[in-house]
PDB file of C-alpha atoms and ligand atoms in Angstrom:
ATOM      1  CA  MET A 691     -28.886 -23.441 -13.008  1.00  0.00           C
ATOM      2  CA  SER A 692     -28.293 -22.381  -9.356  1.00  0.00           C
ATOM      3  CA  VAL A 693     -30.420 -19.606  -7.814  1.00  0.00           C
ATOM      4  CA  ILE A 694     -29.152 -16.712  -5.785  1.00  0.00           C
ATOM      5  CA  PRO A 695     -31.808 -15.190  -3.442  1.00  0.00           C
ATOM      6  CA  ALA A 696     -33.252 -11.948  -4.595  1.00  0.00           C
ATOM      7  CA  GLY A 697     -32.834  -8.676  -2.848  1.00  0.00           C
ATOM      8  CA  VAL A 698     -29.794  -8.085  -0.731  1.00  0.00           C
ATOM      9  CA  GLY A 699     -28.537 -11.647  -1.510  1.00  0.00           C
ATOM     10  CA  TRP A 700     -28.460 -10.618  -5.105  1.00  0.00           C
ATOM     11  CA  THR A 701     -26.106  -7.738  -4.307  1.00  0.00           C
ATOM     12  CA  ALA A 702     -23.607 -10.460  -3.155  1.00  0.00           C
ATOM     13  CA  LEU A 703     -23.602 -11.736  -6.646  1.00  0.00           C
ATOM     14  CA  LEU A 704     -22.946  -8.381  -8.115  1.00  0.00           C
ATOM     15  CA  THR A 705     -19.998  -7.956  -5.820  1.00  0.00           C
ATOM     16  CA  ALA A 706     -18.712 -11.385  -7.048  1.00  0.00           C
ATOM     17  CA  TYR A 707     -19.225 -10.255 -10.658  1.00  0.00           C
ATOM     18  CA  GLY A 708     -16.932  -7.276 -10.038  1.00  0.00           C
ATOM     19  CA  ARG A 709     -14.330  -9.561  -8.554  1.00  0.00           C
ATOM     20  CA  ALA A 710     -14.640 -12.034 -11.455  1.00  0.00           C
ATOM     21  CA  GLN A 711     -14.031  -9.082 -13.818  1.00  0.00           C
ATOM     22  CA  GLU A 712     -10.819  -8.198 -11.953  1.00  0.00           C
ATOM     23  CA  ALA A 713      -9.570 -11.746 -12.364  1.00  0.00           C
ATOM     24  CA  LEU A 714      -9.940 -11.353 -16.173  1.00  0.00           C
ATOM     25  CA  GLU A 715      -7.734  -8.265 -16.243  1.00  0.00           C
ATOM     26  CA  ALA A 716      -4.251  -8.524 -17.904  1.00  0.00           C
ATOM     27  CA  GLU A 717      -2.737  -7.544 -14.469  1.00  0.00           C
ATOM     28  CA  PRO A 718      -5.446  -8.393 -11.838  1.00  0.00           C
ATOM     29  CA  ARG A 719      -4.992  -6.605  -8.533  1.00  0.00           C
ATOM     30  CA  PHE A 720      -6.346  -9.683  -6.653  1.00  0.00           C
ATOM     31  CA  ALA A 721      -7.248 -13.176  -7.671  1.00  0.00           C
ATOM     32  CA  ASP A 722     -10.787 -14.654  -7.000  1.00  0.00           C
ATOM     33  CA  ALA A 723     -11.218 -17.783  -9.077  1.00  0.00           C
ATOM     34  CA  CYS A 724     -14.426 -18.622  -7.113  1.00  0.00           C
ATOM     35  CA  ALA A 725     -16.104 -15.410  -8.188  1.00  0.00           C
ATOM     36  CA  ALA A 726     -16.305 -16.661 -11.845  1.00  0.00           C
ATOM     37  CA  ASP A 727     -17.880 -19.893 -10.572  1.00  0.00           C
ATOM     38  CA  PHE A 728     -20.796 -17.943  -9.036  1.00  0.00           C
ATOM     39  CA  VAL A 729     -21.333 -15.864 -12.148  1.00  0.00           C
ATOM     40  CA  ALA A 730     -21.281 -19.014 -14.313  1.00  0.00           C
ATOM     41  CA  ALA A 731     -23.642 -20.840 -11.959  1.00  0.00           C
ATOM     42  CA  VAL A 732     -26.237 -18.048 -12.346  1.00  0.00           C
ATOM     43  CA  ALA A 733     -25.637 -17.294 -16.055  1.00  0.00           C
ATOM     44  CA  GLY A 734     -25.697 -20.949 -16.958  1.00  0.00           C
ATOM     45  CA  ALA A 735     -22.417 -20.869 -18.847  1.00  0.00           C
ATOM     46  CA  ARG A 736     -18.783 -19.982 -18.439  1.00  0.00           C
ATOM     47  CA  PRO A 737     -17.163 -17.773 -21.055  1.00  0.00           C
ATOM     48  CA  ALA A 738     -14.467 -19.249 -23.223  1.00  0.00           C
ATOM     49  CA  GLY A 739     -10.949 -17.980 -22.718  1.00  0.00           C
ATOM     50  CA  GLY A 740     -10.710 -14.239 -23.624  1.00  0.00           C
ATOM     51  CA  ASP A 741     -14.485 -13.752 -23.866  1.00  0.00           C
ATOM     52  CA  PRO A 742     -16.255 -11.259 -21.667  1.00  0.00           C
ATOM     53  CA  LEU A 743     -18.488 -12.447 -18.794  1.00  0.00           C
ATOM     54  CA  PRO A 744     -22.196 -12.792 -19.550  1.00  0.00           C
ATOM     55  CA  ARG A 745     -24.330  -9.799 -18.646  1.00  0.00           C
ATOM     56  CA  LEU A 746     -26.146 -10.178 -15.348  1.00  0.00           C
ATOM     57  CA  GLY A 747     -28.665  -7.381 -14.736  1.00  0.00           C
ATOM     58  CA  PRO A 748     -26.686  -4.169 -14.497  1.00  0.00           C
ATOM     59  CA  ALA A 749     -23.369  -6.020 -14.516  1.00  0.00           C
ATOM     60  CA  ARG A 750     -21.759  -5.815 -17.879  1.00  0.00           C
ATOM     61  CA  ASP A 751     -18.235  -6.840 -18.832  1.00  0.00           C
ATOM     62  CA  ASP A 752     -17.960  -4.583 -21.917  1.00  0.00           C
ATOM     63  CA  GLY A 753     -17.551  -1.115 -20.411  1.00  0.00           C
ATOM     64  CA  SER A 754     -20.913   0.044 -21.718  1.00  0.00           C
ATOM     65  CA  SER A 755     -22.452   0.998 -18.351  1.00  0.00           C
ATOM     66  CA  VAL A 756     -21.160   4.018 -16.550  1.00  0.00           C
ATOM     67  CA  LEU A 757     -23.267   2.891 -13.652  1.00  0.00           C
ATOM     68  CA  TRP A 758     -21.743  -0.613 -13.531  1.00  0.00           C
ATOM     69  CA  GLU A 759     -18.168   0.740 -13.975  1.00  0.00           C
ATOM     70  CA  SER A 760     -18.750   2.923 -10.897  1.00  0.00           C
ATOM     71  CA  PHE A 761     -20.039  -0.085  -8.827  1.00  0.00           C
ATOM     72  CA  ARG A 762     -17.213  -2.141 -10.015  1.00  0.00           C
ATOM     73  CA  PHE A 763     -14.683   0.488  -9.115  1.00  0.00           C
ATOM     74  CA  CYS A 764     -16.129   0.615  -5.543  1.00  0.00           C
ATOM     75  CA  PHE A 765     -16.184  -3.226  -5.181  1.00  0.00           C
ATOM     76  CA  THR A 766     -12.628  -3.577  -6.511  1.00  0.00           C
ATOM     77  CA  GLN A 767     -11.109  -0.831  -4.357  1.00  0.00           C
ATOM     78  CA  ARG A 768     -12.757  -2.012  -1.222  1.00  0.00           C
ATOM     79  CA  THR A 769     -11.827  -5.586  -1.845  1.00  0.00           C
ATOM     80  CA  LEU A 770      -8.200  -4.528  -1.795  1.00  0.00           C
ATOM     81  CA  PHE A 771      -8.602  -2.660   1.446  1.00  0.00           C
ATOM     82  CA  TYR A 772     -10.209  -5.677   3.215  1.00  0.00           C
ATOM     83  CA  ASP A 773      -7.741  -8.081   1.788  1.00  0.00           C
ATOM     84  CA  ARG A 774      -4.879  -6.014   3.033  1.00  0.00           C
ATOM     85  CA  HIS A 775      -6.356  -5.888   6.593  1.00  0.00           C
ATOM     86  CA  VAL A 776      -7.196  -9.556   6.758  1.00  0.00           C
ATOM     87  CA  LEU A 777      -3.696 -10.521   5.717  1.00  0.00           C
ATOM     88  CA  ARG A 778      -2.252  -8.081   8.162  1.00  0.00           C
ATOM     89  CA  ALA A 779      -4.311  -9.302  11.144  1.00  0.00           C
ATOM     90  CA  VAL A 780      -3.514 -12.947  10.395  1.00  0.00           C
ATOM     91  CA  ALA A 781       0.179 -12.156   9.973  1.00  0.00           C
ATOM     92  CA  ALA A 782       0.060 -10.448  13.412  1.00  0.00           C
ATOM     93  CA  GLY A 783      -1.313 -13.679  14.913  1.00  0.00           C
ATOM     94  CA  CYS A 784      -5.107 -13.297  14.788  1.00  0.00           C
ATOM     95  CA  ARG A 785      -6.643 -16.807  14.334  1.00  0.00           C
ATOM     96  CA  GLN A 786     -10.420 -16.089  14.375  1.00  0.00           C
ATOM     97  CA  VAL A 787     -11.960 -14.144  11.446  1.00  0.00           C
ATOM     98  CA  VAL A 788     -15.743 -13.506  11.485  1.00  0.00           C
ATOM     99  CA  VAL A 789     -17.230 -12.316   8.197  1.00  0.00           C
ATOM    100  CA  LEU A 790     -20.599 -10.801   8.822  1.00  0.00           C
ATOM    101  CA  GLY A 791     -22.933 -10.777   5.773  1.00  0.00           C
ATOM    102  CA  ALA A 792     -20.285 -12.934   4.034  1.00  0.00           C
ATOM    103  CA  GLY A 793     -22.193 -13.340   0.850  1.00  0.00           C
ATOM    104  CA  LEU A 794     -19.925 -14.864  -1.791  1.00  0.00           C
ATOM    105  CA  ASP A 795     -16.731 -13.661  -0.089  1.00  0.00           C
ATOM    106  CA  CYS A 796     -14.071 -16.391  -0.712  1.00  0.00           C
ATOM    107  CA  ARG A 797     -11.191 -15.050   1.442  1.00  0.00           C
ATOM    108  CA  ALA A 798     -11.032 -18.440   3.077  1.00  0.00           C
ATOM    109  CA  PHE A 799     -10.155 -19.928  -0.320  1.00  0.00           C
ATOM    110  CA  ARG A 800      -8.132 -17.223  -2.095  1.00  0.00           C
ATOM    111  CA  LEU A 801      -5.914 -15.438   0.395  1.00  0.00           C
ATOM    112  CA  GLY A 802      -3.792 -18.455   1.348  1.00  0.00           C
ATOM    113  CA  LEU A 803      -4.784 -18.172   5.017  1.00  0.00           C
ATOM    114  CA  PRO A 804      -3.030 -20.785   7.220  1.00  0.00           C
ATOM    115  CA  ALA A 805      -4.794 -23.979   8.347  1.00  0.00           C
ATOM    116  CA  ASP A 806      -4.899 -22.868  12.013  1.00  0.00           C
ATOM    117  CA  VAL A 807      -7.063 -19.830  11.135  1.00  0.00           C
ATOM    118  CA  THR A 808     -10.829 -20.248  11.414  1.00  0.00           C
ATOM    119  CA  VAL A 809     -13.008 -18.110   9.202  1.00  0.00           C
ATOM    120  CA  PHE A 810     -16.610 -17.938  10.265  1.00  0.00           C
ATOM    121  CA  GLU A 811     -18.948 -16.864   7.468  1.00  0.00           C
ATOM    122  CA  VAL A 812     -22.340 -15.551   8.706  1.00  0.00           C
ATOM    123  CA  ASP A 813     -25.125 -14.959   6.262  1.00  0.00           C
ATOM    124  CA  ARG A 814     -28.617 -16.112   5.526  1.00  0.00           C
ATOM    125  CA  ALA A 815     -29.180 -19.829   4.961  1.00  0.00           C
ATOM    126  CA  ALA A 816     -30.278 -19.337   1.305  1.00  0.00           C
ATOM    127  CA  VAL A 817     -27.039 -17.381   0.404  1.00  0.00           C
ATOM    128  CA  LEU A 818     -24.835 -19.966   2.115  1.00  0.00           C
ATOM    129  CA  ASP A 819     -26.678 -22.846   0.442  1.00  0.00           C
ATOM    130  CA  PHE A 820     -26.155 -21.268  -2.993  1.00  0.00           C
ATOM    131  CA  LYS A 821     -22.489 -20.681  -2.100  1.00  0.00           C
ATOM    132  CA  HIS A 822     -21.909 -24.199  -0.810  1.00  0.00           C
ATOM    133  CA  GLU A 823     -23.487 -25.770  -3.870  1.00  0.00           C
ATOM    134  CA  VAL A 824     -21.334 -23.764  -6.310  1.00  0.00           C
ATOM    135  CA  LEU A 825     -18.098 -24.166  -4.354  1.00  0.00           C
ATOM    136  CA  ALA A 826     -18.620 -27.892  -3.951  1.00  0.00           C
ATOM    137  CA  LYS A 827     -19.481 -28.371  -7.630  1.00  0.00           C
ATOM    138  CA  ASN A 828     -16.232 -26.577  -8.620  1.00  0.00           C
ATOM    139  CA  GLY A 829     -14.138 -28.574  -6.129  1.00  0.00           C
ATOM    140  CA  ARG A 830     -12.961 -25.464  -4.250  1.00  0.00           C
ATOM    141  CA  VAL A 831     -11.117 -26.157  -1.066  1.00  0.00           C
ATOM    142  CA  PRO A 832     -10.370 -23.508   1.632  1.00  0.00           C
ATOM    143  CA  THR A 833      -6.821 -23.175   2.801  1.00  0.00           C
ATOM    144  CA  CYS A 834      -7.974 -22.600   6.393  1.00  0.00           C
ATOM    145  CA  ARG A 835     -10.755 -23.833   8.623  1.00  0.00           C
ATOM    146  CA  ARG A 836     -14.033 -22.460   7.268  1.00  0.00           C
ATOM    147  CA  VAL A 837     -17.349 -22.470   9.209  1.00  0.00           C
ATOM    148  CA  ALA A 838     -20.459 -21.412   7.346  1.00  0.00           C
ATOM    149  CA  LEU A 839     -22.939 -20.072   9.827  1.00  0.00           C
ATOM    150  CA  ALA A 840     -26.612 -19.476   8.835  1.00  0.00           C
ATOM    151  CA  ALA A 841     -27.737 -16.677  11.074  1.00  0.00           C
ATOM    152  CA  ASP A 842     -29.359 -13.232  11.136  1.00  0.00           C
ATOM    153  CA  VAL A 843     -26.639 -10.773  11.942  1.00  0.00           C
ATOM    154  CA  THR A 844     -29.161  -8.474  13.621  1.00  0.00           C
ATOM    155  CA  GLY A 845     -30.832 -11.355  15.633  1.00  0.00           C
ATOM    156  CA  GLY A 846     -28.223 -12.092  18.235  1.00  0.00           C
ATOM    157  CA  LEU A 847     -24.778 -13.395  17.146  1.00  0.00           C
ATOM    158  CA  SER A 848     -23.467 -14.647  20.508  1.00  0.00           C
ATOM    159  CA  GLY A 849     -25.309 -17.986  20.673  1.00  0.00           C
ATOM    160  CA  PRO A 850     -24.664 -19.110  17.009  1.00  0.00           C
ATOM    161  CA  LEU A 851     -21.046 -18.042  17.113  1.00  0.00           C
ATOM    162  CA  ALA A 852     -20.421 -19.718  20.533  1.00  0.00           C
ATOM    163  CA  ALA A 853     -22.027 -22.896  19.213  1.00  0.00           C
ATOM    164  CA  ALA A 854     -19.813 -22.728  16.099  1.00  0.00           C
ATOM    165  CA  GLY A 855     -16.682 -22.496  18.273  1.00  0.00           C
ATOM    166  CA  LEU A 856     -15.753 -18.824  18.455  1.00  0.00           C
ATOM    167  CA  ASP A 857     -13.662 -18.152  21.534  1.00  0.00           C
ATOM    168  CA  PRO A 858     -14.506 -14.608  22.759  1.00  0.00           C
ATOM    169  CA  ALA A 859     -11.501 -14.762  25.147  1.00  0.00           C
ATOM    170  CA  LYS A 860      -9.233 -14.608  22.118  1.00  0.00           C
ATOM    171  CA  PRO A 861      -8.907 -11.722  19.642  1.00  0.00           C
ATOM    172  CA  VAL A 862     -11.200 -11.731  16.625  1.00  0.00           C
ATOM    173  CA  LEU A 863     -11.033  -9.930  13.310  1.00  0.00           C
ATOM    174  CA  TRP A 864     -14.525  -8.784  12.264  1.00  0.00           C
ATOM    175  CA  VAL A 865     -14.957  -8.293   8.557  1.00  0.00           C
ATOM    176  CA  VAL A 866     -18.083  -6.272   7.916  1.00  0.00           C
ATOM    177  CA  GLU A 867     -18.028  -5.572   4.175  1.00  0.00           C
ATOM    178  CA  GLY A 868     -21.032  -4.339   2.193  1.00  0.00           C
ATOM    179  CA  LEU A 869     -23.372  -4.701   5.174  1.00  0.00           C
ATOM    180  CA  LEU A 870     -23.874  -1.716   7.466  1.00  0.00           C
ATOM    181  CA  MET A 871     -25.524   0.395   4.782  1.00  0.00           C
ATOM    182  CA  TYR A 872     -28.507  -2.109   4.774  1.00  0.00           C
ATOM    183  CA  PHE A 873     -29.145  -1.415   8.424  1.00  0.00           C
ATOM    184  CA  THR A 874     -30.716   1.525  10.216  1.00  0.00           C
ATOM    185  CA  ALA A 875     -28.438   3.514  12.676  1.00  0.00           C
ATOM    186  CA  ASP A 876     -30.143   1.753  15.616  1.00  0.00           C
ATOM    187  CA  VAL A 877     -29.589  -1.671  14.171  1.00  0.00           C
ATOM    188  CA  ALA A 878     -25.967  -0.930  13.230  1.00  0.00           C
ATOM    189  CA  ASP A 879     -25.467   0.235  16.785  1.00  0.00           C
ATOM    190  CA  ARG A 880     -26.888  -2.928  18.126  1.00  0.00           C
ATOM    191  CA  VAL A 881     -24.769  -5.149  15.858  1.00  0.00           C
ATOM    192  CA  LEU A 882     -21.586  -3.252  16.956  1.00  0.00           C
ATOM    193  CA  THR A 883     -22.566  -3.450  20.605  1.00  0.00           C
ATOM    194  CA  GLU A 884     -22.875  -7.268  20.297  1.00  0.00           C
ATOM    195  CA  VAL A 885     -19.719  -7.464  18.228  1.00  0.00           C
ATOM    196  CA  THR A 886     -17.948  -5.470  20.967  1.00  0.00           C
ATOM    197  CA  SER A 887     -19.241  -7.824  23.710  1.00  0.00           C
ATOM    198  CA  LEU A 888     -17.658 -10.771  21.822  1.00  0.00           C
ATOM    199  CA  SER A 889     -14.323  -8.984  21.279  1.00  0.00           C
ATOM    200  CA  ALA A 890     -11.374  -9.459  23.590  1.00  0.00           C
ATOM    201  CA  PRO A 891      -9.119  -6.399  23.801  1.00  0.00           C
ATOM    202  CA  GLY A 892      -6.886  -6.383  20.705  1.00  0.00           C
ATOM    203  CA  SER A 893      -9.663  -7.561  18.479  1.00  0.00           C
ATOM    204  CA  LEU A 894      -9.961  -5.726  15.189  1.00  0.00           C
ATOM    205  CA  ILE A 895     -12.746  -4.606  12.892  1.00  0.00           C
ATOM    206  CA  VAL A 896     -12.645  -3.668   9.216  1.00  0.00           C
ATOM    207  CA  SER A 897     -15.820  -2.074   7.780  1.00  0.00           C
ATOM    208  CA  GLU A 898     -17.451   0.646   5.665  1.00  0.00           C
ATOM    209  CA  TYR A 899     -20.466   2.857   5.124  1.00  0.00           C
ATOM    210  CA  PHE A 900     -21.378   5.637   2.817  1.00  0.00           C
ATOM    211  CA  VAL A 901     -20.320   9.278   3.425  1.00  0.00           C
ATOM    212  CA  ARG A 902     -23.865  10.478   2.578  1.00  0.00           C
ATOM    213  CA  SER A 903     -27.055   9.084   1.053  1.00  0.00           C
ATOM    214  CA  TRP A 904     -27.300   8.672  -2.760  1.00  0.00           C
ATOM    215  CA  GLU A 905     -29.392  10.963  -5.002  1.00  0.00           C
ATOM    216  CA  ASN A 906     -30.403  10.097  -8.508  1.00  0.00           C
ATOM    217  CA  GLU A 907     -28.272  13.001  -9.764  1.00  0.00           C
ATOM    218  CA  ASP A 908     -25.176  11.300  -8.429  1.00  0.00           C
ATOM    219  CA  VAL A 909     -25.428   8.679 -11.231  1.00  0.00           C
ATOM    220  CA  GLY A 910     -26.862  10.809 -14.027  1.00  0.00           C
ATOM    221  CA  TYR A 911     -30.134   8.896 -13.606  1.00  0.00           C
ATOM    222  CA  ASP A 912     -31.900  10.281 -16.642  1.00  0.00           C
ATOM    223  CA  ALA A 913     -29.228   8.872 -18.954  1.00  0.00           C
ATOM    224  CA  LEU A 914     -29.466   5.297 -17.513  1.00  0.00           C
ATOM    225  CA  ASP A 915     -31.162   2.558 -19.531  1.00  0.00           C
ATOM    226  CA  GLU A 916     -34.089   0.648 -18.083  1.00  0.00           C
ATOM    227  CA  GLN A 917     -32.018  -2.175 -16.692  1.00  0.00           C
ATOM    228  CA  GLU A 918     -29.637   0.224 -14.974  1.00  0.00           C
ATOM    229  CA  LYS A 919     -32.561   2.247 -13.491  1.00  0.00           C
ATOM    230  CA  ALA A 920     -34.135  -0.913 -12.128  1.00  0.00           C
ATOM    231  CA  ALA A 921     -30.873  -1.965 -10.591  1.00  0.00           C
ATOM    232  CA  TRP A 922     -30.250   1.412  -9.185  1.00  0.00           C
ATOM    233  CA  HIS A 923     -33.735   1.426  -7.494  1.00  0.00           C
ATOM    234  CA  LEU A 924     -33.135  -2.067  -6.121  1.00  0.00           C
ATOM    235  CA  LEU A 925     -29.865  -1.043  -4.574  1.00  0.00           C
ATOM    236  CA  VAL A 926     -30.570   2.431  -3.267  1.00  0.00           C
ATOM    237  CA  GLY A 927     -34.053   1.310  -2.132  1.00  0.00           C
ATOM    238  CA  ALA A 928     -32.413  -1.245   0.161  1.00  0.00           C
ATOM    239  CA  PHE A 929     -30.086   1.319   1.799  1.00  0.00           C
ATOM    240  CA  GLU A 930     -30.788   2.485   5.337  1.00  0.00           C
ATOM    241  CA  TYR A 931     -27.255   3.964   5.564  1.00  0.00           C
ATOM    242  CA  GLY A 932     -26.352   2.616   9.072  1.00  0.00           C
ATOM    243  CA  PRO A 933     -24.207   4.897  11.212  1.00  0.00           C
ATOM    244  CA  MET A 934     -23.820   7.543   8.421  1.00  0.00           C
ATOM    245  CA  ASP A 935     -24.522  10.493  10.725  1.00  0.00           C
ATOM    246  CA  HIS A 936     -21.214   9.834  12.457  1.00  0.00           C
ATOM    247  CA  LYS A 937     -17.682   9.807  11.152  1.00  0.00           C
ATOM    248  CA  PRO A 938     -16.158   6.249  11.519  1.00  0.00           C
ATOM    249  CA  GLY A 939     -13.682   7.315  14.206  1.00  0.00           C
ATOM    250  CA  ASP A 940     -16.467   8.830  16.430  1.00  0.00           C
ATOM    251  CA  TRP A 941     -18.741   5.783  15.744  1.00  0.00           C
ATOM    252  CA  LEU A 942     -16.014   3.322  16.808  1.00  0.00           C
ATOM    253  CA  ALA A 943     -14.854   5.331  19.765  1.00  0.00           C
ATOM    254  CA  SER A 944     -18.438   5.385  21.161  1.00  0.00           C
ATOM    255  CA  HIS A 945     -18.331   1.589  21.226  1.00  0.00           C
ATOM    256  CA  HIS A 946     -14.905   1.052  22.899  1.00  0.00           C
ATOM    257  CA  TRP A 947     -12.889   0.864  19.653  1.00  0.00           C
ATOM    258  CA  THR A 948      -9.848   2.973  18.688  1.00  0.00           C
ATOM    259  CA  PRO A 949      -9.928   3.873  15.059  1.00  0.00           C
ATOM    260  CA  ASP A 950      -6.743   2.847  13.202  1.00  0.00           C
ATOM    261  CA  GLU A 951      -7.091   3.513   9.491  1.00  0.00           C
ATOM    262  CA  VAL A 952      -9.882   5.770   8.201  1.00  0.00           C
ATOM    263  CA  THR A 953     -10.045   6.398   4.407  1.00  0.00           C
ATOM    264  CA  THR A 954     -12.468   6.225   1.510  1.00  0.00           C
ATOM    265  CA  VAL A 955     -12.588   4.304  -1.841  1.00  0.00           C
ATOM    266  CA  ALA A 956     -11.780   7.518  -3.688  1.00  0.00           C
ATOM    267  CA  GLU A 957      -8.855   8.272  -1.457  1.00  0.00           C
ATOM    268  CA  GLU A 958      -7.487   4.777  -1.750  1.00  0.00           C
ATOM    269  CA  ALA A 959      -7.709   4.959  -5.532  1.00  0.00           C
ATOM    270  CA  ARG A 960      -6.082   8.432  -5.560  1.00  0.00           C
ATOM    271  CA  GLU A 961      -3.123   7.072  -3.477  1.00  0.00           C
ATOM    272  CA  GLU A 962      -2.677   4.266  -5.943  1.00  0.00           C
ATOM    273  CA  GLY A 963      -2.821   6.571  -8.866  1.00  0.00           C
ATOM    274  CA  ARG A 964      -5.958   4.897 -10.272  1.00  0.00           C
ATOM    275  CA  ALA A 965      -8.594   6.617 -12.317  1.00  0.00           C
ATOM    276  CA  ILE A 966     -11.738   7.487 -10.353  1.00  0.00           C
ATOM    277  CA  PRO A 967     -15.121   7.318 -12.036  1.00  0.00           C
ATOM    278  CA  ASP A 968     -17.084  10.571 -11.930  1.00  0.00           C
ATOM    279  CA  VAL A 969     -19.700   9.045  -9.608  1.00  0.00           C
ATOM    280  CA  PHE A 970     -17.003   8.957  -6.923  1.00  0.00           C
ATOM    281  CA  GLY A 971     -14.546  11.440  -8.279  1.00  0.00           C
ATOM    282  CA  ARG A 972     -16.350  14.639  -9.231  1.00  0.00           C
ATOM    283  CA  PRO A 973     -16.486  17.567  -6.703  1.00  0.00           C
ATOM    284  CA  GLY A 974     -19.162  16.897  -4.134  1.00  0.00           C
ATOM    285  CA  ALA A 975     -19.433  13.232  -5.123  1.00  0.00           C
ATOM    286  CA  ASN A 976     -20.516  10.654  -2.637  1.00  0.00           C
ATOM    287  CA  ASP A 977     -17.844   8.275  -1.296  1.00  0.00           C
ATOM    288  CA  LEU A 978     -17.466   5.138   0.827  1.00  0.00           C
ATOM    289  CA  TRP A 979     -15.749   5.373   4.216  1.00  0.00           C
ATOM    290  CA  LEU A 980     -13.367   2.394   4.685  1.00  0.00           C
ATOM    291  CA  PHE A 981     -12.121   2.001   8.235  1.00  0.00           C
ATOM    292  CA  THR A 982     -10.426  -0.252  10.762  1.00  0.00           C
ATOM    293  CA  GLY A 983     -10.476  -0.177  14.570  1.00  0.00           C
ATOM    294  CA  THR A 984      -9.019  -1.979  17.550  1.00  0.00           C
ATOM    295  CA  ARG A 985     -10.980  -3.065  20.571  1.00  0.00           C
ATOM    296  CA  VAL A 986      -9.840  -1.328  23.699  1.00  0.00           C
ATOM    297  CA  ALA A 987     -10.635  -2.462  27.317  1.00  0.00           C
ATOM    298  CA  ASP A 988     -14.013  -1.162  28.746  1.00  0.00           C
TER     299      ASP A 988
HETATM  300  C1  SAM B2038     -23.696  -6.641  -0.436  1.00  0.00           C
HETATM  301  S1  SAM B2038     -23.561  -8.257   0.039  1.00  0.00           S
HETATM  302  C2  SAM B2038     -21.875  -8.272   0.574  1.00  0.00           C
HETATM  303  C3  SAM B2038     -21.321  -9.648   0.608  1.00  0.00           C
HETATM  304  C4  SAM B2038     -19.889  -9.795   0.977  1.00  0.00           C
HETATM  305  N1  SAM B2038     -19.590  -9.243   2.262  1.00  0.00           N
HETATM  306  C5  SAM B2038     -18.996  -9.091  -0.021  1.00  0.00           C
HETATM  307  O1  SAM B2038     -18.616  -7.952   0.135  1.00  0.00           O
HETATM  308  O2  SAM B2038     -18.799  -9.767  -1.072  1.00  0.00           O
HETATM  309  C6  SAM B2038     -24.460  -8.213   1.599  1.00  0.00           C
HETATM  310  C7  SAM B2038     -24.691  -9.600   2.254  1.00  0.00           C
HETATM  311  O3  SAM B2038     -25.126  -9.389   3.498  1.00  0.00           O
HETATM  312  C8  SAM B2038     -26.170 -10.412   3.844  1.00  0.00           C
HETATM  313  N2  SAM B2038     -27.010  -9.851   4.815  1.00  0.00           N
HETATM  314  C9  SAM B2038     -27.789  -8.711   4.808  1.00  0.00           C
HETATM  315  N3  SAM B2038     -28.529  -8.626   5.955  1.00  0.00           N
HETATM  316  C10 SAM B2038     -28.186  -9.706   6.671  1.00  0.00           C
HETATM  317  C11 SAM B2038     -28.590 -10.150   8.000  1.00  0.00           C
HETATM  318  N4  SAM B2038     -29.460  -9.407   8.766  1.00  0.00           N
HETATM  319  N5  SAM B2038     -28.061 -11.281   8.480  1.00  0.00           N
HETATM  320  C12 SAM B2038     -27.239 -12.031   7.790  1.00  0.00           C
HETATM  321  N6  SAM B2038     -26.822 -11.642   6.463  1.00  0.00           N
HETATM  322  C13 SAM B2038     -27.234 -10.501   6.024  1.00  0.00           C
HETATM  323  C14 SAM B2038     -26.836 -10.611   2.470  1.00  0.00           C
HETATM  324  O4  SAM B2038     -27.495 -11.886   2.416  1.00  0.00           O
HETATM  325  C15 SAM B2038     -25.653 -10.530   1.526  1.00  0.00           C
HETATM  326  O5  SAM B2038     -25.061 -11.764   1.233  1.00  0.00           O
END
């Protein structure tokens, strides 16, 4: 059985679980065949056709956990937002995509990106090793050029990305999904400053962070079971909330980026006419900003 690193690396597996669930829906809103590979690698077995996914920590494929259904809603809705913007940028001619904190993101495999696009996936070595092992075992082949890059996103990206072949003179699409909330405001600023320095005018960014910090009351903590409580503490305990004191448009503008689309997961779901779980939908609920920006000249 393969091992996914604990802590934040483990959150990458939860995200993949949500994507694997979507693939099992009668009418999936996106396809991610690799996501089920990761779940099976950790659970030790793949469910027979029609069976639910095995339980993994708080992740349950039987609708029994309000907490998990809320996470899943968020993962699914944001995946759609990022997919749309990756496809749009590539259709508009962008040929370099850098995924920071890539985790088990398989856009290089599942979005049909053309062969002349390079996707750089940056994460910690242990996460990328697990990912490589599972993808190779399942014979998954990317449609584009894929470069897995073991590096600390907060520790200086320029050197590793240059060595991996990124051309900063050409536009880049930066995909920063499920990452900024794990950084302090200072670290998030530092990362965006470095991203900016590697971004020719016309480069794009797609990212997210929470509207406010989470409180136990947001998820009806007292009614959670022990596994859910443990998962909640693990997740929320890891959040530093990044640039949360600023609205995305202001944060981008202070780093030489023009905000393009700024929305939230609840807003996206509302526009699609989807049901919104209480955790994100009740009055005063927390939400997740989703935003894109374009690099402007200094
Ligand atoms: C919540 S997961 C999101 C994964 C992926 N972007 C997705 O949405 O499916 C966060 C990922 O960021 C990675 N990560 C967190 N801090 C990092 C750092 N300083 N350098 C590199 N990777 C980091 C973790 O290892 C993990 O895989």
